[in-house]
PDB file of C-alpha atoms in Angstrom:
ATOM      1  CA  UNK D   1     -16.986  -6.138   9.565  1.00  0.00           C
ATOM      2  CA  UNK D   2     -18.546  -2.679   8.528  1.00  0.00           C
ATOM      3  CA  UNK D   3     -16.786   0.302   8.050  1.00  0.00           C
ATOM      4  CA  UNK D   4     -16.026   2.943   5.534  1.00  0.00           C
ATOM      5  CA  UNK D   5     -12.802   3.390   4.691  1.00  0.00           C
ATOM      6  CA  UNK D   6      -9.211   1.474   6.222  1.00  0.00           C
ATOM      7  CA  UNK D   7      -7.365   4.540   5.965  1.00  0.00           C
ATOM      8  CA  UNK D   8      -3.503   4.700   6.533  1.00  0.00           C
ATOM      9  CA  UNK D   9      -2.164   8.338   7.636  1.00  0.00           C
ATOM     10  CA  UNK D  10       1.578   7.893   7.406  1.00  0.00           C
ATOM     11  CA  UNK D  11       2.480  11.244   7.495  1.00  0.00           C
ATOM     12  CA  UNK D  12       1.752  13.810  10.235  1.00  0.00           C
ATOM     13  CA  UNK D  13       0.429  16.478   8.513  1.00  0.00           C
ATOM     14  CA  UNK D  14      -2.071  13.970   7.614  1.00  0.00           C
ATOM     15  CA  UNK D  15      -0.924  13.732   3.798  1.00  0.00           C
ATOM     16  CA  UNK D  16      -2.720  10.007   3.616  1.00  0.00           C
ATOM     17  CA  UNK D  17      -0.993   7.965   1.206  1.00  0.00           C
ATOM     18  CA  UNK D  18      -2.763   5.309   1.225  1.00  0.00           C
ATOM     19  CA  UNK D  19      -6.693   3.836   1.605  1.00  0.00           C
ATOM     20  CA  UNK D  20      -8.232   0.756   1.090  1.00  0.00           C
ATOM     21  CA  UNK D  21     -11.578  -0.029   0.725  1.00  0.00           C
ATOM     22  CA  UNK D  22     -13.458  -2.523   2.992  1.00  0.00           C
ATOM     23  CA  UNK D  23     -14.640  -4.275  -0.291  1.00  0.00           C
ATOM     24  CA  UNK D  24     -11.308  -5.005  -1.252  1.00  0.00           C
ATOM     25  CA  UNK D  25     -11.154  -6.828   2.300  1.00  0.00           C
ATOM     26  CA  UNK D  26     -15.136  -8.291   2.077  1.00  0.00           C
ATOM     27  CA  UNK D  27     -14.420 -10.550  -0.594  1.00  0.00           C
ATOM     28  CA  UNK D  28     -13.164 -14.199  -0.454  1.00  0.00           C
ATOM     29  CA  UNK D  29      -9.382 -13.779  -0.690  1.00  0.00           C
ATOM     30  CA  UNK D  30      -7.053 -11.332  -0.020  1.00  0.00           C
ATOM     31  CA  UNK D  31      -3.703 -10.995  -1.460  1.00  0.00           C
ATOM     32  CA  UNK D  32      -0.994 -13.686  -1.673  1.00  0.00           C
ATOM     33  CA  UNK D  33       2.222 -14.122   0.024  1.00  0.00           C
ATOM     34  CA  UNK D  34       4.873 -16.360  -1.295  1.00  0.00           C
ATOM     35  CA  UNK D  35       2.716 -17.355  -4.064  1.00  0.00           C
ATOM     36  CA  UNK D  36      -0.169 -19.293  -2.220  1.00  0.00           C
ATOM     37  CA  UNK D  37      -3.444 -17.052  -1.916  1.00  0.00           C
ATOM     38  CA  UNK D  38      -5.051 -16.128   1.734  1.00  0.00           C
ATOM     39  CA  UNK D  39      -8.350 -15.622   2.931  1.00  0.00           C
ATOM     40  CA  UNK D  40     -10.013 -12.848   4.642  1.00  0.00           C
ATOM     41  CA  UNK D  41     -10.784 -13.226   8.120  1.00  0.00           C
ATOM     42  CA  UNK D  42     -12.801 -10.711  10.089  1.00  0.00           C
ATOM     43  CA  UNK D  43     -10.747  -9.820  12.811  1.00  0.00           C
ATOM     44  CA  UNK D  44      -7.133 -11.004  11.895  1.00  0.00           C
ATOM     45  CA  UNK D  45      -4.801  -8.228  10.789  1.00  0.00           C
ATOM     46  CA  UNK D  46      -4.846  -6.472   7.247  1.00  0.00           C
ATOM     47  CA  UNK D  47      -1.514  -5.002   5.689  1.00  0.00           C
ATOM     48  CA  UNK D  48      -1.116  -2.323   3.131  1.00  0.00           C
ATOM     49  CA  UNK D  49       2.052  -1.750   1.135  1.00  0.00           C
ATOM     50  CA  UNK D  50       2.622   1.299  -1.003  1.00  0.00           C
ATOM     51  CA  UNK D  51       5.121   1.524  -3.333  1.00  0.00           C
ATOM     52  CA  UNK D  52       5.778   5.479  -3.510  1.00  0.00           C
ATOM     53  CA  UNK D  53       7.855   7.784  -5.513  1.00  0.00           C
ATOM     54  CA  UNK D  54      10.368   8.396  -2.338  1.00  0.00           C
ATOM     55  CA  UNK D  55      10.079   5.054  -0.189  1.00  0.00           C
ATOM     56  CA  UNK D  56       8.174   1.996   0.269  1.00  0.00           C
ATOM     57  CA  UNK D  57       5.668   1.933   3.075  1.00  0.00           C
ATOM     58  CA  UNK D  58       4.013  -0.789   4.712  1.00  0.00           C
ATOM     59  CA  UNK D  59       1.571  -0.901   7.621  1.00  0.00           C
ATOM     60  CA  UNK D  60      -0.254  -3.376   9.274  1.00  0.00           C
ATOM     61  CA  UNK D  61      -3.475  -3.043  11.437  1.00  0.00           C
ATOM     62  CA  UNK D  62      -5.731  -5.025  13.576  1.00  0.00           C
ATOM     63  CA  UNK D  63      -9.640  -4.456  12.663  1.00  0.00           C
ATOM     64  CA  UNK D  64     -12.032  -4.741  15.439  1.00  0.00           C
ATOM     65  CA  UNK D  65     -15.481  -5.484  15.919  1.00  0.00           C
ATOM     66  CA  UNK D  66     -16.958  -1.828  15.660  1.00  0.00           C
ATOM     67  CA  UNK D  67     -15.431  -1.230  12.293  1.00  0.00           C
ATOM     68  CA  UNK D  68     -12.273   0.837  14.309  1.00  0.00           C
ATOM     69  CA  UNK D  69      -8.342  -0.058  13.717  1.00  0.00           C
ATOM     70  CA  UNK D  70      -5.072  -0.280  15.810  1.00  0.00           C
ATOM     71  CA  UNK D  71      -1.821  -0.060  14.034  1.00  0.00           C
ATOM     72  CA  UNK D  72       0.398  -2.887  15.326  1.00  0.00           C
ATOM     73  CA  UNK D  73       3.674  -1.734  12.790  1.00  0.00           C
ATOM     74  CA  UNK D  74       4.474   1.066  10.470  1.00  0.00           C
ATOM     75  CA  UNK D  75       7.463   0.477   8.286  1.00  0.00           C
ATOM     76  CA  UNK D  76       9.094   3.180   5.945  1.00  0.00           C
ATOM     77  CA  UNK D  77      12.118   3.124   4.141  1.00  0.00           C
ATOM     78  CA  UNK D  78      13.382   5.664   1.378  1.00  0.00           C
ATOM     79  CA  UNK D  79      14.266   4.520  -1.935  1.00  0.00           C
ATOM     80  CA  UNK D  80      14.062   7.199  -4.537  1.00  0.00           C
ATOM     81  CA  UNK D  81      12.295   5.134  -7.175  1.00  0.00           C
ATOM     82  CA  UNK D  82      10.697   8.642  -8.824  1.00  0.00           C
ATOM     83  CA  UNK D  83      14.348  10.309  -8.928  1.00  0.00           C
ATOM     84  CA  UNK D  84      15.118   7.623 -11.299  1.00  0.00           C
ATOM     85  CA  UNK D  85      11.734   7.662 -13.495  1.00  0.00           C
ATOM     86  CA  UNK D  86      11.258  11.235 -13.293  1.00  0.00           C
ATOM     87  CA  UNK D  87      14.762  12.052 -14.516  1.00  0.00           C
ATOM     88  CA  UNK D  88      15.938   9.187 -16.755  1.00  0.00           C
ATOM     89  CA  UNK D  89      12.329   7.676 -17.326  1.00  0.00           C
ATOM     90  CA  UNK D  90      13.043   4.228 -15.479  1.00  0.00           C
ATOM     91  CA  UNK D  91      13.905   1.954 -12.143  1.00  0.00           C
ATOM     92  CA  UNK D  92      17.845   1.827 -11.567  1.00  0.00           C
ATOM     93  CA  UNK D  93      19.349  -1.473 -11.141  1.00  0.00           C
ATOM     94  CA  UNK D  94      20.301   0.007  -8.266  1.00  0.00           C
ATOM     95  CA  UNK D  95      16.792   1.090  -6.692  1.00  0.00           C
ATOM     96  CA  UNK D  96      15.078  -2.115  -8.646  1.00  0.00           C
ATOM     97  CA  UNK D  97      17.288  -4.239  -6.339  1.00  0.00           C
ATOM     98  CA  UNK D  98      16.609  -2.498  -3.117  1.00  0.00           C
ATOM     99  CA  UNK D  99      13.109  -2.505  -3.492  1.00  0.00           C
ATOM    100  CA  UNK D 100      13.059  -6.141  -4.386  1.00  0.00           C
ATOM    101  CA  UNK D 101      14.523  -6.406  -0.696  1.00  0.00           C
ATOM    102  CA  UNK D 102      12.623  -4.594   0.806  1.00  0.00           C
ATOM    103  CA  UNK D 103       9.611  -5.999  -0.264  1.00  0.00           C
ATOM    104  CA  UNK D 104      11.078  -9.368   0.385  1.00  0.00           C
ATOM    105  CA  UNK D 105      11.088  -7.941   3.920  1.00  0.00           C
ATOM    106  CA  UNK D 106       7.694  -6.971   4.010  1.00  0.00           C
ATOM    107  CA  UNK D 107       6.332 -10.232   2.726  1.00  0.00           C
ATOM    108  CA  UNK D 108       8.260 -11.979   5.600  1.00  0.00           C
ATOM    109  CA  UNK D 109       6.554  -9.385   7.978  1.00  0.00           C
ATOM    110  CA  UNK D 110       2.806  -9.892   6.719  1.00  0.00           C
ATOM    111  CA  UNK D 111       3.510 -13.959   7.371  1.00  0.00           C
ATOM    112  CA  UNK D 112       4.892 -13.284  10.672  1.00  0.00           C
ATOM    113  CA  UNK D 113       1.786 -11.433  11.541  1.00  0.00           C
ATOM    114  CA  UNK D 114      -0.603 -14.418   9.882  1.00  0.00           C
ATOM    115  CA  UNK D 115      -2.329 -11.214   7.606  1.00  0.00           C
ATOM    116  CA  UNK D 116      -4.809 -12.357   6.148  1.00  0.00           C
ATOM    117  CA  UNK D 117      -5.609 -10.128   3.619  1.00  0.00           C
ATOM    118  CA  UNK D 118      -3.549  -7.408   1.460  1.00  0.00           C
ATOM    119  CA  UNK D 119      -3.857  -4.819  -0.542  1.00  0.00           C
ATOM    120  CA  UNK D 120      -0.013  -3.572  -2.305  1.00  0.00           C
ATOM    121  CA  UNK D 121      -0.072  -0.349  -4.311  1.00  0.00           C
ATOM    122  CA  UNK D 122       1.940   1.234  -7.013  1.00  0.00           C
ATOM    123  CA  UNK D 123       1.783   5.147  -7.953  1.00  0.00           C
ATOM    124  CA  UNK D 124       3.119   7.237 -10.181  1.00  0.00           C
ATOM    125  CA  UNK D 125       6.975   6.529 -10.282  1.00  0.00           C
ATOM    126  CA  UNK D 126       6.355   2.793 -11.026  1.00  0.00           C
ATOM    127  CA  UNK D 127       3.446   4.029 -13.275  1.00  0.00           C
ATOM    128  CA  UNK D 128       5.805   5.760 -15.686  1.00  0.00           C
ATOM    129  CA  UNK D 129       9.160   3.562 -15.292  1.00  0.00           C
ATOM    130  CA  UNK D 130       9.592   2.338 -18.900  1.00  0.00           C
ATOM    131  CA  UNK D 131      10.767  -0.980 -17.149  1.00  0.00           C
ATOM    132  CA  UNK D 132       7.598  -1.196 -15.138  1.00  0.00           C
ATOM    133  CA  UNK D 133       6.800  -4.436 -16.247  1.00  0.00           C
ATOM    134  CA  UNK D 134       9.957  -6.396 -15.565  1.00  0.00           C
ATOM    135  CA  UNK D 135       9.565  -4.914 -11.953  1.00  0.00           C
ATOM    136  CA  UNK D 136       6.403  -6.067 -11.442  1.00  0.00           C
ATOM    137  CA  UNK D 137       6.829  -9.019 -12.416  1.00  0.00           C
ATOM    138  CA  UNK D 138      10.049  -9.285 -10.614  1.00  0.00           C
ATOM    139  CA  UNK D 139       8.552  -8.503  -7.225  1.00  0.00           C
ATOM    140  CA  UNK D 140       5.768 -11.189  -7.649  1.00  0.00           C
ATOM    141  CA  UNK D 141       8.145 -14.103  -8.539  1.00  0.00           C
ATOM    142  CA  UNK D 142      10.784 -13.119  -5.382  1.00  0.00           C
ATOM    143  CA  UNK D 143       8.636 -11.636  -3.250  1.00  0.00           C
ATOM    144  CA  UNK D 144       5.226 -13.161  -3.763  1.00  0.00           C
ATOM    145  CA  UNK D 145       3.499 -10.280  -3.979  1.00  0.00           C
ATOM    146  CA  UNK D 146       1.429  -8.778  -6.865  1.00  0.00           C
ATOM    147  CA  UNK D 147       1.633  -4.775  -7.196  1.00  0.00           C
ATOM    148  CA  UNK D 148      -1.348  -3.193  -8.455  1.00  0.00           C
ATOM    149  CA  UNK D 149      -0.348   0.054 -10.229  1.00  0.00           C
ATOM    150  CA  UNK D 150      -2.702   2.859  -9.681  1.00  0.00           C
ATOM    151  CA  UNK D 151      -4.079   4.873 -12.411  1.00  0.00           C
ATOM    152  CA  UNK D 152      -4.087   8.837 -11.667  1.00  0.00           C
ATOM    153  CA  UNK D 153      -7.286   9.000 -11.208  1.00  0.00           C
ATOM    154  CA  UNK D 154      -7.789   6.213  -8.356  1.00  0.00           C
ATOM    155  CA  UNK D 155      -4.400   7.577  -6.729  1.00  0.00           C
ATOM    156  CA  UNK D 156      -6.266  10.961  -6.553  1.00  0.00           C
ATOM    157  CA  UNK D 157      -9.801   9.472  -5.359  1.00  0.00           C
ATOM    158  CA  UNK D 158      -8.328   7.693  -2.870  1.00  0.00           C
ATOM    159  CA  UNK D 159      -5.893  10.449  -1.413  1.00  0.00           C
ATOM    160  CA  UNK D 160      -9.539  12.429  -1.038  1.00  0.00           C
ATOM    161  CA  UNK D 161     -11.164   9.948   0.667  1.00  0.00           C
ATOM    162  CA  UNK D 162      -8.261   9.054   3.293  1.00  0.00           C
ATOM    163  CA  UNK D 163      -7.973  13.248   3.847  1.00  0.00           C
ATOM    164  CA  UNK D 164     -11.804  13.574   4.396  1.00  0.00           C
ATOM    165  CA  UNK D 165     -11.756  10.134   6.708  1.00  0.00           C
ATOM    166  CA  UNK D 166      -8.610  12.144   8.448  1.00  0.00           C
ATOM    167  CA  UNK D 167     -10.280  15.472   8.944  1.00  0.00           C
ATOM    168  CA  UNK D 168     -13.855  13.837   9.413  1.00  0.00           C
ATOM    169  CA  UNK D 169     -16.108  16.996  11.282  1.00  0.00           C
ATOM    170  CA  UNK D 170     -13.436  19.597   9.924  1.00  0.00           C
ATOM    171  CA  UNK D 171     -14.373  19.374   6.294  1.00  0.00           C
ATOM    172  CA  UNK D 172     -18.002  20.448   6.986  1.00  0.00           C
ATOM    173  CA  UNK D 173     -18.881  23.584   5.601  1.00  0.00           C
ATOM    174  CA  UNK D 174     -20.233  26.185   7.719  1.00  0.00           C
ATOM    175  CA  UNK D 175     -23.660  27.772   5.880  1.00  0.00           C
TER     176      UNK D 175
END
């Protein structure tokens, strides 16, 4: 399947949060769930999770034929990971636990939508938690599913790409 960007707009005011690339997708395995790895399949549903500075955010689409995407679930729930880094420089116990559950949750949605592939994402809160580590590797052993922390740069690139995917004709200067 051929397309340019799997964008995910989950805010109205089209803030995109997160944007995967169809290469992540093209190759021969996606993500794994509960420890055991998955391959892509063109035309079974793709999940992105993003693990944000306010809430944890998961979405999962079905890719057609012509490159296009419906969204068959959004999930959101708060959890204010970056109150915790930003002021006192790591995860709570309190926040570590509840997003340990909730993407515990999440890993029982992708299976009960037989994803096939997955990209999750970490930005800056979990980038900067002094106990970033011991998360990470605490949601891949319970959950079964491997973050992949952002740098700033990437976080940036790919907030530009989902906006100009977004606005599409809009962004075309007028001469």
């Amino acid at each position: 399947f051929l397309f340019p960007i799997f964008y995910l707009p989950f805010l109205k005011s089209h803030n995109v949060v997160a944007a995967v690339h169809v290469d992540h997708f093209a190759g021969d395995t996606g993500g794994e769930v509960g420890g055991k790895e998955k391959r892509c399949v063109a035309g079974s549903p793709l999940a992105v999770i993003d693990v944000g500075a306010h809430s944890i955010r998961m979405e999962i689409a079905q890719v057609g034929e012509a490159g296009g995407f419906s969204t068959l679930e959004t999930l959101s729930v708060p959890v204010p990971i970056g109150r915790d880094v930003f002021t006192k420089g790591k995860i709570s116990s309190e926040n570590f636990v509840l997003a340990v559950k909730i993407l515990k949750d999440f890993s029982t949605k992708i299976k009960e939508y037989g994803v096939s592939c997955f990209r999750a994402v970490a930005t800056s809160a979990v980038r900067e938690a002094a106990n970033k580590d011991i998360f990470l590797d605490r949601v891949k052993q319970e959950c079964g599913i491997e973050l992949e922390v952002l740098d700033s740069s990437e976080e940036i690139r790919i907030m530009y790409l989902s906006l100009k995917n977004a606005l599409g004709e809009r962004l075309k200067t007028v001469n």
